[in-house]
Structure formats: C-alpha cells, structure tokens
Coordinates of C-alpha atoms in Angstrom, one line a residue:
M1 CA 117.5 111.9 104.5
T2 CA 116.1 109.0 102.6
L3 CA 112.7 107.4 102.3
P4 CA 111.9 104.8 104.9
H5 CA 112.9 101.3 104.2
K6 CA 110.3 99.3 102.2
R7 CA 109.4 96.1 103.9
S8 CA 107.7 94.7 100.9
R9 CA 107.0 95.8 97.3
P10 CA 103.6 95.5 95.7
A11 CA 103.0 92.2 93.9
W12 CA 102.0 93.6 90.6
A13 CA 103.8 94.5 87.5
L14 CA 103.2 97.4 85.1
G15 CA 102.5 96.6 81.5
T16 CA 103.4 98.8 78.6
T17 CA 101.8 102.2 79.1
A18 CA 99.7 103.1 76.1
L19 CA 100.0 106.6 74.7
V20 CA 97.0 108.7 75.4
L21 CA 95.8 111.9 73.9
A22 CA 96.3 114.9 76.2
L23 CA 93.0 116.6 76.9
S24 CA 94.5 120.0 77.7
A25 CA 97.8 121.8 77.8
S26 CA 97.9 121.5 81.6
Q27 CA 97.5 117.7 81.4
A28 CA 100.4 117.6 78.9
F29 CA 102.5 119.7 81.3
A30 CA 101.6 117.3 84.1
Q31 CA 103.4 114.5 82.4
D32 CA 106.6 116.1 83.6
V33 CA 105.3 117.8 86.7
I34 CA 103.3 116.1 89.5
R35 CA 101.1 118.6 91.3
I36 CA 100.5 117.8 95.0
G37 CA 98.1 119.9 96.9
S38 CA 97.8 119.9 100.7
I39 CA 95.3 121.1 103.2
T40 CA 96.0 121.6 106.9
T41 CA 94.5 123.9 109.6
L42 CA 96.5 127.1 109.9
E43 CA 93.5 128.8 111.5
G44 CA 91.5 127.9 114.5
P45 CA 92.2 125.7 117.5
F46 CA 94.7 123.4 115.8
A47 CA 96.8 126.0 114.0
T48 CA 100.1 125.2 115.7
G49 CA 99.7 121.5 114.8
G50 CA 98.9 122.5 111.2
Q51 CA 102.0 124.6 111.0
D52 CA 104.0 121.6 112.3
A53 CA 102.4 119.3 109.7
Y54 CA 103.8 121.5 106.9
R55 CA 107.2 121.5 108.5
T56 CA 107.5 117.7 108.1
M57 CA 105.9 117.6 104.7
E58 CA 108.6 120.0 103.5
M59 CA 111.2 117.7 105.0
A60 CA 109.8 114.8 103.0
F61 CA 109.8 116.7 99.7
E62 CA 113.3 118.1 100.4
A63 CA 114.6 114.6 101.0
V64 CA 113.8 113.7 97.4
D65 CA 114.8 117.1 96.1
Y66 CA 111.2 117.7 94.9
T67 CA 111.7 114.9 92.3
V68 CA 110.1 111.5 92.0
G69 CA 110.2 109.0 89.1
G70 CA 112.1 111.6 87.1
K71 CA 109.4 114.2 87.5
T72 CA 109.3 117.4 89.4
I73 CA 106.9 117.9 92.3
E74 CA 105.0 121.1 92.5
W75 CA 103.6 121.6 96.0
I76 CA 100.6 123.9 96.5
R77 CA 99.6 124.6 100.1
E78 CA 96.1 125.5 101.4
S79 CA 94.8 126.3 104.8
S80 CA 91.5 125.3 106.6
D81 CA 90.1 126.1 110.0
A82 CA 89.1 122.6 111.1
T83 CA 85.6 123.0 109.7
P84 CA 84.4 120.7 106.9
D85 CA 82.9 123.5 104.7
V86 CA 86.2 125.3 104.6
A87 CA 88.2 122.2 104.0
L88 CA 85.9 121.2 101.1
A89 CA 86.2 124.7 99.5
R90 CA 90.0 124.5 99.7
A91 CA 89.9 121.0 98.1
R92 CA 87.7 122.2 95.3
K93 CA 90.1 125.1 94.7
L94 CA 93.1 122.7 94.5
I95 CA 91.3 120.4 92.0
E96 CA 89.4 122.9 89.9
Q97 CA 91.8 125.9 89.8
D98 CA 95.2 124.5 90.6
N99 CA 94.7 121.2 88.7
V100 CA 96.5 119.1 91.3
D101 CA 96.9 115.4 90.8
I102 CA 96.9 114.4 94.5
I103 CA 95.7 116.1 97.7
I104 CA 97.3 115.3 101.1
G105 CA 95.0 116.4 104.0
P106 CA 93.0 117.3 106.0
L107 CA 93.9 117.5 109.7
S108 CA 90.6 117.3 111.6
G109 CA 87.9 114.6 111.8
A110 CA 84.9 116.2 110.3
E111 CA 87.1 117.6 107.5
G112 CA 88.2 114.1 106.7
I113 CA 84.7 112.8 106.2
A114 CA 83.9 115.8 103.9
L115 CA 86.9 115.1 101.8
R116 CA 86.2 111.4 101.7
D117 CA 82.7 112.2 100.3
Y118 CA 84.2 114.7 97.8
S119 CA 86.8 112.2 96.6
R120 CA 83.9 110.1 95.2
T121 CA 83.1 112.8 92.7
L122 CA 86.6 112.9 91.3
E123 CA 88.0 110.9 88.4
G124 CA 91.7 110.5 88.0
R125 CA 92.6 112.2 91.2
T126 CA 93.6 110.9 94.6
I127 CA 93.1 112.2 98.2
V128 CA 95.5 110.9 100.9
N129 CA 94.7 111.8 104.5
G130 CA 96.8 114.2 106.5
S131 CA 96.0 113.6 110.1
S132 CA 92.3 113.5 110.5
G133 CA 91.1 110.6 112.7
A134 CA 87.4 110.1 112.5
A135 CA 86.6 106.4 112.4
D136 CA 83.8 106.4 109.8
T137 CA 86.0 108.2 107.2
T138 CA 87.2 104.8 106.1
L139 CA 85.3 102.2 108.3
R140 CA 81.9 102.8 106.8
D141 CA 81.1 103.6 103.1
P142 CA 84.8 104.1 102.2
S143 CA 85.8 105.8 98.9
S144 CA 88.0 104.0 96.5
N145 CA 90.3 107.0 96.0
F146 CA 90.7 108.1 99.6
F147 CA 93.6 106.6 101.5
R148 CA 94.7 106.9 105.1
F149 CA 98.2 105.8 106.2
N150 CA 97.8 107.1 109.7
T151 CA 95.8 105.1 112.3
E152 CA 92.6 106.8 113.4
G153 CA 91.1 107.9 116.7
T154 CA 89.5 104.6 117.8
Q155 CA 92.8 102.7 117.1
W156 CA 94.8 105.3 119.0
M157 CA 93.1 104.4 122.3
A158 CA 94.0 100.7 122.2
G159 CA 95.0 99.6 125.7
L160 CA 94.1 102.9 127.5
G161 CA 90.7 101.9 128.8
T162 CA 92.2 98.7 130.3
H163 CA 95.1 100.6 131.8
A164 CA 92.8 103.2 133.4
Y165 CA 90.5 100.6 135.0
E166 CA 93.0 97.9 136.0
D167 CA 96.2 99.7 136.6
M168 CA 95.0 103.2 137.7
G169 CA 92.0 101.9 139.6
A170 CA 89.8 104.5 137.9
E171 CA 86.3 103.0 138.1
H172 CA 84.5 106.3 137.2
V173 CA 85.8 108.9 134.8
A174 CA 84.4 112.3 133.9
L175 CA 84.7 112.7 130.1
V176 CA 85.4 116.2 128.9
A177 CA 85.4 116.1 125.1
A178 CA 84.9 118.3 122.1
D179 CA 81.6 117.5 120.4
Y180 CA 82.5 116.3 116.8
A181 CA 83.6 113.3 114.9
F182 CA 87.2 112.8 116.0
P183 CA 86.5 112.8 119.8
Y184 CA 83.6 110.4 119.2
A185 CA 86.1 108.0 117.7
Q186 CA 88.5 108.4 120.7
V187 CA 85.8 108.0 123.2
F188 CA 84.6 104.9 121.3
G189 CA 88.1 103.4 121.5
F190 CA 88.4 104.1 125.2
M191 CA 85.0 102.9 126.2
H192 CA 85.1 99.8 124.1
E193 CA 87.6 98.4 126.7
Y194 CA 86.7 100.4 129.8
C195 CA 82.9 99.8 129.9
E196 CA 83.4 96.0 129.3
L197 CA 85.5 95.9 132.4
G198 CA 82.8 97.7 134.5
G199 CA 83.9 101.3 134.3
A200 CA 81.5 104.2 134.5
V201 CA 81.6 107.4 132.4
T202 CA 80.0 110.8 133.0
K203 CA 80.0 112.6 129.6
L204 CA 80.5 116.4 129.4
W205 CA 80.6 117.7 125.8
S206 CA 81.8 121.1 124.6
P207 CA 81.6 122.8 121.2
L208 CA 84.9 123.1 119.2
N209 CA 86.6 126.4 120.0
T210 CA 85.3 126.6 123.6
T211 CA 87.2 129.2 125.7
D212 CA 85.2 129.1 129.0
F213 CA 85.0 125.7 130.6
S214 CA 83.7 126.9 134.0
S215 CA 80.3 125.3 133.6
I216 CA 81.8 122.0 132.6
I217 CA 84.3 122.0 135.5
A218 CA 81.4 122.6 137.8
Q219 CA 79.7 119.5 136.5
I220 CA 82.6 117.1 137.2
P221 CA 81.1 114.6 139.7
S222 CA 82.7 114.6 143.2
D223 CA 83.1 110.8 143.1
A224 CA 85.0 110.7 139.8
D225 CA 88.4 109.0 140.0
A226 CA 89.9 110.8 136.9
V227 CA 89.2 113.2 134.1
L228 CA 89.3 111.7 130.6
L229 CA 90.2 114.8 128.4
I230 CA 89.6 114.4 124.7
Q231 CA 90.5 117.9 123.6
G232 CA 93.4 119.4 121.6
G233 CA 95.0 122.6 120.8
T234 CA 93.7 125.8 122.4
D235 CA 90.6 124.0 123.7
A236 CA 92.7 121.6 125.8
L237 CA 94.9 124.4 127.0
A238 CA 91.9 126.5 128.1
F239 CA 90.3 123.6 130.1
L240 CA 93.5 122.5 131.8
T241 CA 94.5 126.1 132.7
Q242 CA 91.0 126.8 134.2
Y243 CA 90.9 123.5 136.0
A244 CA 94.3 124.1 137.5
E245 CA 93.4 127.6 138.5
V246 CA 90.3 126.3 140.5
G247 CA 92.5 123.7 142.3
G248 CA 91.4 120.7 140.2
D249 CA 93.5 117.7 141.3
L250 CA 92.0 114.6 139.6
P251 CA 94.4 112.6 137.5
I252 CA 94.1 113.4 133.8
I253 CA 93.8 110.7 131.2
G254 CA 94.5 112.3 127.9
G255 CA 93.3 111.9 124.3
S256 CA 96.0 111.4 121.6
I257 CA 96.0 115.1 120.6
T258 CA 96.0 116.2 124.3
A259 CA 99.4 114.6 125.1
D260 CA 101.1 116.3 122.3
Q261 CA 103.9 118.8 121.7
T262 CA 101.4 121.5 120.7
L263 CA 100.3 121.5 124.4
L264 CA 103.5 120.3 126.1
S265 CA 105.4 123.2 124.7
A266 CA 103.0 125.8 126.1
R267 CA 103.9 127.3 129.5
G268 CA 101.4 127.9 132.3
P269 CA 99.5 126.4 135.3
H270 CA 98.2 123.5 133.1
Q271 CA 101.6 121.8 133.3
R272 CA 101.0 120.9 136.9
L273 CA 98.2 118.7 135.7
M274 CA 100.0 117.3 132.7
E275 CA 103.0 115.8 134.4
G276 CA 102.2 112.1 134.9
M277 CA 99.2 112.2 132.5
V278 CA 98.7 108.9 130.7
A279 CA 97.4 108.7 127.1
A280 CA 97.7 106.5 124.0
G281 CA 98.4 107.1 120.4
P282 CA 100.7 106.5 117.4
I283 CA 103.6 108.5 118.7
A284 CA 105.8 109.1 121.8
D285 CA 108.5 111.7 122.2
L286 CA 110.9 109.4 124.0
N287 CA 111.5 106.3 121.9
D288 CA 114.8 104.6 121.3
D289 CA 114.1 103.2 117.9
P290 CA 116.8 104.4 115.5
A291 CA 114.2 105.5 112.9
W292 CA 112.6 107.9 115.5
L293 CA 116.0 109.2 116.7
E294 CA 117.0 110.1 113.1
F295 CA 113.6 111.7 112.4
V296 CA 113.7 113.9 115.5
A297 CA 117.3 114.9 114.9
N298 CA 116.5 115.8 111.3
Y299 CA 113.5 117.7 112.4
R300 CA 115.4 119.7 115.0
E301 CA 118.2 120.5 112.6
R302 CA 115.7 121.7 109.9
W303 CA 113.4 123.5 112.2
P304 CA 115.3 124.9 115.2
D305 CA 112.4 127.1 116.0
G306 CA 109.9 124.2 115.9
F307 CA 108.8 122.0 118.8
D308 CA 111.2 120.0 121.0
S309 CA 109.8 116.9 119.2
P310 CA 107.5 116.6 116.2
S311 CA 103.8 116.8 117.0
I312 CA 101.3 114.1 116.3
H313 CA 100.0 116.0 113.2
A314 CA 103.6 116.4 111.9
F315 CA 104.1 112.7 112.3
N316 CA 100.9 111.8 110.5
Y317 CA 101.3 114.2 107.6
Y318 CA 104.9 113.0 107.2
T319 CA 103.7 109.4 107.2
N320 CA 101.1 110.0 104.6
T321 CA 103.5 112.0 102.4
I322 CA 106.1 109.3 102.5
A323 CA 103.4 106.8 101.4
V324 CA 102.6 109.0 98.4
L325 CA 106.3 109.4 97.4
Q326 CA 106.9 105.7 97.7
A327 CA 103.9 104.8 95.5
L328 CA 105.0 107.4 92.9
E329 CA 108.5 106.0 92.9
E330 CA 107.0 102.5 92.3
V331 CA 105.3 103.6 89.1
D332 CA 107.9 106.1 88.0
G333 CA 105.5 108.9 88.4
D334 CA 103.0 107.4 86.0
L335 CA 99.5 109.0 86.7
S336 CA 97.9 107.9 83.4
D337 CA 94.8 105.9 83.0
N338 CA 93.0 107.8 85.8
Q339 CA 95.9 107.0 88.1
A340 CA 95.1 103.3 88.1
A341 CA 98.7 102.1 88.5
F342 CA 99.5 104.7 91.2
Q343 CA 96.4 103.9 93.2
E344 CA 97.2 100.2 93.0
A345 CA 100.7 100.9 94.2
L346 CA 99.3 103.1 97.0
A347 CA 97.0 100.4 98.2
N348 CA 99.9 97.9 98.4
V349 CA 102.7 100.0 99.8
E350 CA 104.1 98.9 103.1
F351 CA 106.8 100.7 105.0
T352 CA 108.2 101.6 108.4
N353 CA 107.0 104.9 109.9
P354 CA 109.3 107.2 111.9
M355 CA 108.3 105.4 115.2
G356 CA 109.7 102.2 113.8
A357 CA 106.3 100.7 113.3
N358 CA 105.2 98.8 110.2
V359 CA 102.4 100.4 108.2
R360 CA 100.1 98.6 105.8
L361 CA 96.5 99.2 104.6
D362 CA 93.4 97.1 105.0
D363 CA 90.8 96.6 102.3
N364 CA 89.3 100.0 103.1
R365 CA 92.6 101.7 102.5
Q366 CA 93.0 102.3 106.2
A367 CA 96.3 101.9 108.1
I368 CA 97.1 99.0 110.4
S369 CA 100.0 99.9 112.7
D370 CA 101.2 100.0 116.3
I371 CA 99.8 102.0 119.2
F372 CA 101.7 103.2 122.3
L373 CA 100.7 103.8 125.8
T374 CA 102.4 107.0 127.0
R375 CA 103.1 109.0 130.1
I376 CA 104.1 112.6 130.3
V377 CA 107.4 113.0 132.2
N378 CA 109.6 115.9 133.1
D379 CA 112.8 115.2 131.1
G380 CA 115.4 117.6 132.4
G381 CA 112.9 120.5 132.6
T382 CA 111.2 119.6 129.3
M383 CA 107.8 117.9 129.3
R384 CA 107.8 114.9 127.0
T385 CA 105.7 111.8 126.4
E386 CA 107.4 108.5 127.1
A387 CA 106.1 105.1 125.8
F388 CA 105.5 102.5 128.5
G389 CA 103.4 100.0 126.5
R390 CA 102.8 99.0 122.9
T391 CA 100.1 97.2 121.0
E392 CA 101.2 95.9 117.7
D393 CA 99.2 95.8 114.4
V394 CA 96.1 97.5 115.7
S395 CA 93.3 97.2 113.1
Q396 CA 90.4 99.6 112.7
T397 CA 88.0 96.9 114.2
M398 CA 90.3 96.6 117.3
G399 CA 90.9 92.9 116.6
M400 CA 87.2 92.1 116.3
D401 CA 85.4 90.4 113.4
T402 CA 84.4 93.2 111.0
E403 CA 80.7 92.4 110.9
A404 CA 80.6 92.2 114.7
F405 CA 82.4 95.5 115.1
L406 CA 80.2 97.3 112.6
A407 CA 77.2 96.0 114.5
L408 CA 78.4 98.1 117.5
G409 CA 77.3 101.2 115.5
S410 CA 79.0 104.4 114.5
P411 CA 80.8 106.4 117.2
S412 CA 78.7 109.3 118.4
R413 CA 78.1 111.4 121.5
D414 CA 75.7 108.7 122.6
N415 CA 77.5 105.6 121.3
P416 CA 79.0 103.7 123.1
D417 CA 77.4 104.2 126.5
C418 CA 78.0 102.7 129.9
P419 CA 76.6 103.6 133.4
P420 CA 77.2 107.4 134.1
A421 CA 78.0 106.7 137.8
R422 CA 78.8 103.8 140.1

C-alpha cells in the first residue's frame, strides 16, 4: 500500500535548518524517532468504532514500514470513553509522560473541543483530529496547532434536509438525538436546509449512554412523517431495537454515525428499520472509485475479523493519519523550530482520501471535501450503505459567506429551531 496521490505540493521551500541545542536527552532521541500518540474511544458507546479506527491507523503506519523522512515512527496508543475529561487526561499523559510530538485524536465531539483548547497551551506540539465532528472545534476560536482533515458534523448533512423534504415528502420529523456537541452539529446541518424549505421538527434529546428509550419513543408525535435519528454506537442500537420491538414503522433518516458499519454489522430486530434508511456523510460502503475499492480490499485482507467495510471512524482516523505522514514526508521528518515547517506543510497538504474525494484545509485548518447521500441496501444478505448523491467541496460554512454563517450562532440543543409541528 502506498500513500494517496498528492494533488498538489505546498508552495513553500525549506531553508537551511539551523542547528539547535537539545534541551534534553529525550529531545535528542526524537531527532531520529518521531513519537506519535493517539487517542480513541475503546470504552463506552463508541468502543467498536474506536477499535476500527486503530485498525486503519495501523494500516497507514504499516504501509510506510513505520518510517518517514528517514526517521522511525513510535506509535503510543491511548483510550478514552467519549468524555472530554478522560480525553484531556490521556492527552496530558501523552505529552507530559510519553513526550509525543504529535497526537492524532480524539473520536467524539466534546472530546475534540477539549483537545482543541488544550492544544493552545502547547508549544512545539501538534494535535490532529481523529474523527470528532463538533462544528465549533474549528469554526469558532480555532487553535493554530489543531488540524482536522475530516469534514465535521454540519458538513456531513449537506443535501439531506433537502432530500428529506422534497424527495421523501417528510414535512415533519421527530428528532431523536444525543445531547452533546456532535449531534448539535448534525442537527444544525440538517435543519439549515430543512427548516428553510418549511419543514417542522419535534426535538427529543437523550443523554449519551442511554439504554432505555421507552419514554422518548412514547413522545414521538402521531403526525410525524419520519424519525431523524442522530445517535451512534450502542445508543443507536438500543433505540432502534426498542422502536422495532414496539412496532415502530416510521421511515428512519439517519445521522452519519447511525448509518455505519458499527451498527450495520450488528444482528437483531433493528435491521428491519435500517433497510432503506437514508443518511449523509463522508463515506459509503458501495462506491466504485478505485481508491475506495483498494482501501476496502486492503482492509479486509489485513483485518479478516473486522467489519465488512471500514467504519466512518476508521475512515476518518486513516484520513488524518495519512495527512500527518504526508506532511512529515514533505519536511523529511523535521520537527525543529517548534514544528514550524511541519505545521506549514500540514496546513498546505492536499490529497485524495479513500473515497476518491479531494481534501484540503481552509484558513481554520478544517477540511473541505465531498459529502455523499447514502441509502442502506441489502447487498446479498449484507447490509451496506450505497451512495446515490454527492455534493462536492463542502465547506464548513455550507457555501455561505463566513460572517453570515457565523451570525446564525453556534449549534446547540436550541439552535437552530423551526416550528415543532405543522
């Protein structure tokens, strides 16, 4: 396996690197070894996605034989539980005890905001996102040494609100969403289009790690045309299982982490509701692009006990890891001068991700890339997502002027809003 093809190289040139005095023995050692720390969720509701993320990170490092710019990569793994306090503690451990140069992670939205804030306190270190998708991590008050090469939750919903209203005829949806930063971004992206067209939304929020959805199911309005489910992992499985068991039959419109292999691979009554479910996001299991076919083939060969197809978290961690490796290659592994050359290379790197989509960063170091409308199909007895629409080069401001988009306010449980019923 080789690194993805570079569509353009940064338009800067490295000057002669001055010799600097090593401040410690560990820093001297780091001239020949690049320490990369990582954080993903191996505990809590997204544990299966976190495990998959580490599968594809390992693939990326194996592809370069743990070597870049003539230097050896030392990979130090840490685990979180999708909570910001734990993610921050693991990041501090990686920096203060393991002396890593770069952190790749985290997975969940609130964790990403916590690591963004922590990155501001660091000098000569870089944090590159894993899969977290809260909008404000990069949209508002970004950090100069926090980079995100995956698109985020708001971007992932591009086109879905319009499809739900115009093509599905769903004029009123019951929103069932987890009550934290990432779902806020997803809801914002959906309602940004849907409410403008005249759609109505009844919001039903649940804490992360909810196991009993009976009270929420009871509140779904009788005149709702569909359920918009912004849940992932065990939370999504619990809702869909319980909704199926009580005979729920409304069409399901899924969030980006709902229509994912971490849920499709599970067996149970929820699958009755998932077949035909539409969603949107950066990834689709069925995609004819040669880059994707190669990626899936390599994944299946390397991880025969993994998912049928890489999960969204595996895709995002791989994408961010490839960006790090490519920037390190550009500077021959040079992390001197507080990583100035490396961070400049990182800001300018542009490449093709495994879905065959171009990836580049905006001025806030946030990815601009393509988003796919997907539908879950039964493909020879296996549930997979199939792309049926594509929006190219989706920016974090959804094509709007930045100032006008920021004036809409931060995504929250109350923003945006549109009529709760027809």
